[in-house]
mmCIF file of C-alpha atoms in Angstrom:
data_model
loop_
_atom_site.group_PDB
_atom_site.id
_atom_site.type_symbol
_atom_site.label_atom_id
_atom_site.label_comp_id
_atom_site.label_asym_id
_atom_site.label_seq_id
_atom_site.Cartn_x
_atom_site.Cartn_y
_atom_site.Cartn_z
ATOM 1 C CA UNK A 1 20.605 10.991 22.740
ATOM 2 C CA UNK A 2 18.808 9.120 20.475
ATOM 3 C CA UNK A 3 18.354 11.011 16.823
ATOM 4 C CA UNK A 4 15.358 10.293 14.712
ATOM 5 C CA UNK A 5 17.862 9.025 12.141
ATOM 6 C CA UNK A 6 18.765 6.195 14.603
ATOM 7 C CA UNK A 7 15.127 4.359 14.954
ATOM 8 C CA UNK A 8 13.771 2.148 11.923
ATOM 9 C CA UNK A 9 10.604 4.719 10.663
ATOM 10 C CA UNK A 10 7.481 3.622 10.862
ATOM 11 C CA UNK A 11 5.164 2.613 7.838
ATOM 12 C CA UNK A 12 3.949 5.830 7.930
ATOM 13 C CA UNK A 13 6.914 7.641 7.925
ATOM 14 C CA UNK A 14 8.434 5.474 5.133
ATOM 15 C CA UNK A 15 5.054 5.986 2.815
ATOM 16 C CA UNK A 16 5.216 10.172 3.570
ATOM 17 C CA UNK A 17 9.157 9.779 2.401
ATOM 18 C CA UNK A 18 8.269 8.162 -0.587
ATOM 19 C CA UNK A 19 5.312 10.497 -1.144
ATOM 20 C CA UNK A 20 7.410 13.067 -1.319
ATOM 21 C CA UNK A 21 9.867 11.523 -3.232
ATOM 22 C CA UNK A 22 6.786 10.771 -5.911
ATOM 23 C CA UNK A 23 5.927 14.489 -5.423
ATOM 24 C CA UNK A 24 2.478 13.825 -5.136
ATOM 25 C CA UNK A 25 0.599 16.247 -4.420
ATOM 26 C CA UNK A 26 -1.501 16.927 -1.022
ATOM 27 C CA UNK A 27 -5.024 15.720 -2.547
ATOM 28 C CA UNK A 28 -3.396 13.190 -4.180
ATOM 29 C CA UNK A 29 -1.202 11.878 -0.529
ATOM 30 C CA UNK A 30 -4.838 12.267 1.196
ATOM 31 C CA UNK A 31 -5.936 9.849 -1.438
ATOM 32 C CA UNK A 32 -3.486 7.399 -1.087
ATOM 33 C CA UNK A 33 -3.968 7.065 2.655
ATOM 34 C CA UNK A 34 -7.567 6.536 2.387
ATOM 35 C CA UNK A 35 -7.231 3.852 -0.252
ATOM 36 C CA UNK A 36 -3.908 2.149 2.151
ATOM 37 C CA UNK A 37 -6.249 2.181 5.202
ATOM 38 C CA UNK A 38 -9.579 0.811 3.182
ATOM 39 C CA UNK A 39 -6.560 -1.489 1.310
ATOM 40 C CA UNK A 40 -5.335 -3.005 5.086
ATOM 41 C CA UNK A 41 -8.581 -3.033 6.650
ATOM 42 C CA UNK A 42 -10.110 -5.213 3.306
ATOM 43 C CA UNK A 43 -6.854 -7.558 3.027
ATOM 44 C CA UNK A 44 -7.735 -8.381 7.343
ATOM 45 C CA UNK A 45 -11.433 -9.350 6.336
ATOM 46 C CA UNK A 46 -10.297 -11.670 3.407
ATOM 47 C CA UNK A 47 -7.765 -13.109 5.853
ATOM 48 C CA UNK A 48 -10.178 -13.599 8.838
ATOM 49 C CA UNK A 49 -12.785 -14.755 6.715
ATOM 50 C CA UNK A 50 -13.248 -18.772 8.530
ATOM 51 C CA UNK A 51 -16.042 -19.392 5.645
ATOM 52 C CA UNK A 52 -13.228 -19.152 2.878
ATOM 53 C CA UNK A 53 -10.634 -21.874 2.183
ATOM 54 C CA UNK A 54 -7.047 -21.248 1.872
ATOM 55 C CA UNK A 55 -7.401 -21.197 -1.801
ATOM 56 C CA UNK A 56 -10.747 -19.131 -2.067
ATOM 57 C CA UNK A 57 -8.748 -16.518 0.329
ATOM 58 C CA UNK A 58 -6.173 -16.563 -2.199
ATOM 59 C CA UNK A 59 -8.078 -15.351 -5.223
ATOM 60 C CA UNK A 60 -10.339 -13.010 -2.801
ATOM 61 C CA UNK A 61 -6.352 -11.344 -2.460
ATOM 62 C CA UNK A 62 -5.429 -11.581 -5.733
ATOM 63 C CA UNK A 63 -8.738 -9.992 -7.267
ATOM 64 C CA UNK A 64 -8.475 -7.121 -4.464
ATOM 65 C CA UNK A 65 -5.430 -6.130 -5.322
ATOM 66 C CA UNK A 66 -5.917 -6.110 -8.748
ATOM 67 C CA UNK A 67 -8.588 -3.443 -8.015
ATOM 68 C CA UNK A 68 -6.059 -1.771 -5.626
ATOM 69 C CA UNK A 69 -4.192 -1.111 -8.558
ATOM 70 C CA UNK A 70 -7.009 0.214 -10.811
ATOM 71 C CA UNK A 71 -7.857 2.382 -8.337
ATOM 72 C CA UNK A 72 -3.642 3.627 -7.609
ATOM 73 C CA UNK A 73 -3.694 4.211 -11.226
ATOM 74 C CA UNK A 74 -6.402 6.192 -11.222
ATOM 75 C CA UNK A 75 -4.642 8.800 -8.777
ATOM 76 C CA UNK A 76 -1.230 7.781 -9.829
ATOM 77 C CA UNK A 77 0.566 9.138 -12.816
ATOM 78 C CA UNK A 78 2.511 5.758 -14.691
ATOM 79 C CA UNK A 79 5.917 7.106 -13.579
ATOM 80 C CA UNK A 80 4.531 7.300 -9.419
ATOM 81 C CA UNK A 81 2.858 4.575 -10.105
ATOM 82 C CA UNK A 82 6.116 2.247 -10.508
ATOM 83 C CA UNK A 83 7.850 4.643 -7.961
ATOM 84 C CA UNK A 84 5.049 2.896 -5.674
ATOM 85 C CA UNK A 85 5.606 -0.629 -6.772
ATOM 86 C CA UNK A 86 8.728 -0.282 -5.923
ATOM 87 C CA UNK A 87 8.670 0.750 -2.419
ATOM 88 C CA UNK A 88 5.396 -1.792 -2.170
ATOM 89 C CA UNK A 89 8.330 -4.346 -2.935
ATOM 90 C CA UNK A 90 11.164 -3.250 -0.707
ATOM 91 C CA UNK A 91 8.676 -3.204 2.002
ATOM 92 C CA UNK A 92 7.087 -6.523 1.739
ATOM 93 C CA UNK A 93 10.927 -7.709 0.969
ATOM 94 C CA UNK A 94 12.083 -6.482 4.424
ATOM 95 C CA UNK A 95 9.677 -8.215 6.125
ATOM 96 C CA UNK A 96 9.835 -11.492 5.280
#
């Protein structure tokens, strides 16, 4: 049969994996997934916002996730905090 190995992991799985990895600890990982779900669910409004233009949607992202990264930071030491760019950019690579 089937092993877990063989399916591509979900987000989820991928972000616990690198949580791990970043040895964060389980205050910390509760943290994170609070700030990725406010994170997603903030990025959709921007994006379904009809009263912005394209441009005005553009900065509305940019200044969000400026303060997405304030707020990483502040749980984050510097060293998970790049671990966590990192993945943020393999991710968002793979799925273009």
């Amino acid at each position: 049969g089937m092993t877990t190995k063989d399916r591509p992991k979900s987000m989820k799985e991928q972000r616990d994996s690198i949580f791990t990895v970043m040895k964060l600890t389980d205050e910390n990982r509760l943290k994170m997934h609070e700030l990725i779900s406010e994170n997603g669910k903030a990025q959709k409004a921007i994006k379904e916002d009809t009263t912005l233009t394209d441009q005005q949607r553009k900065e509305k992202l940019i200044v969000w996730k400026k303060k997405m990264s304030v707020k990483e930071k502040s749980i984050l030491t510097s060293e998970q905090f790049l671990m966590w760019r990192d993945f943020g950019k393999s991710v968002s690579n793979k799925s273009k």
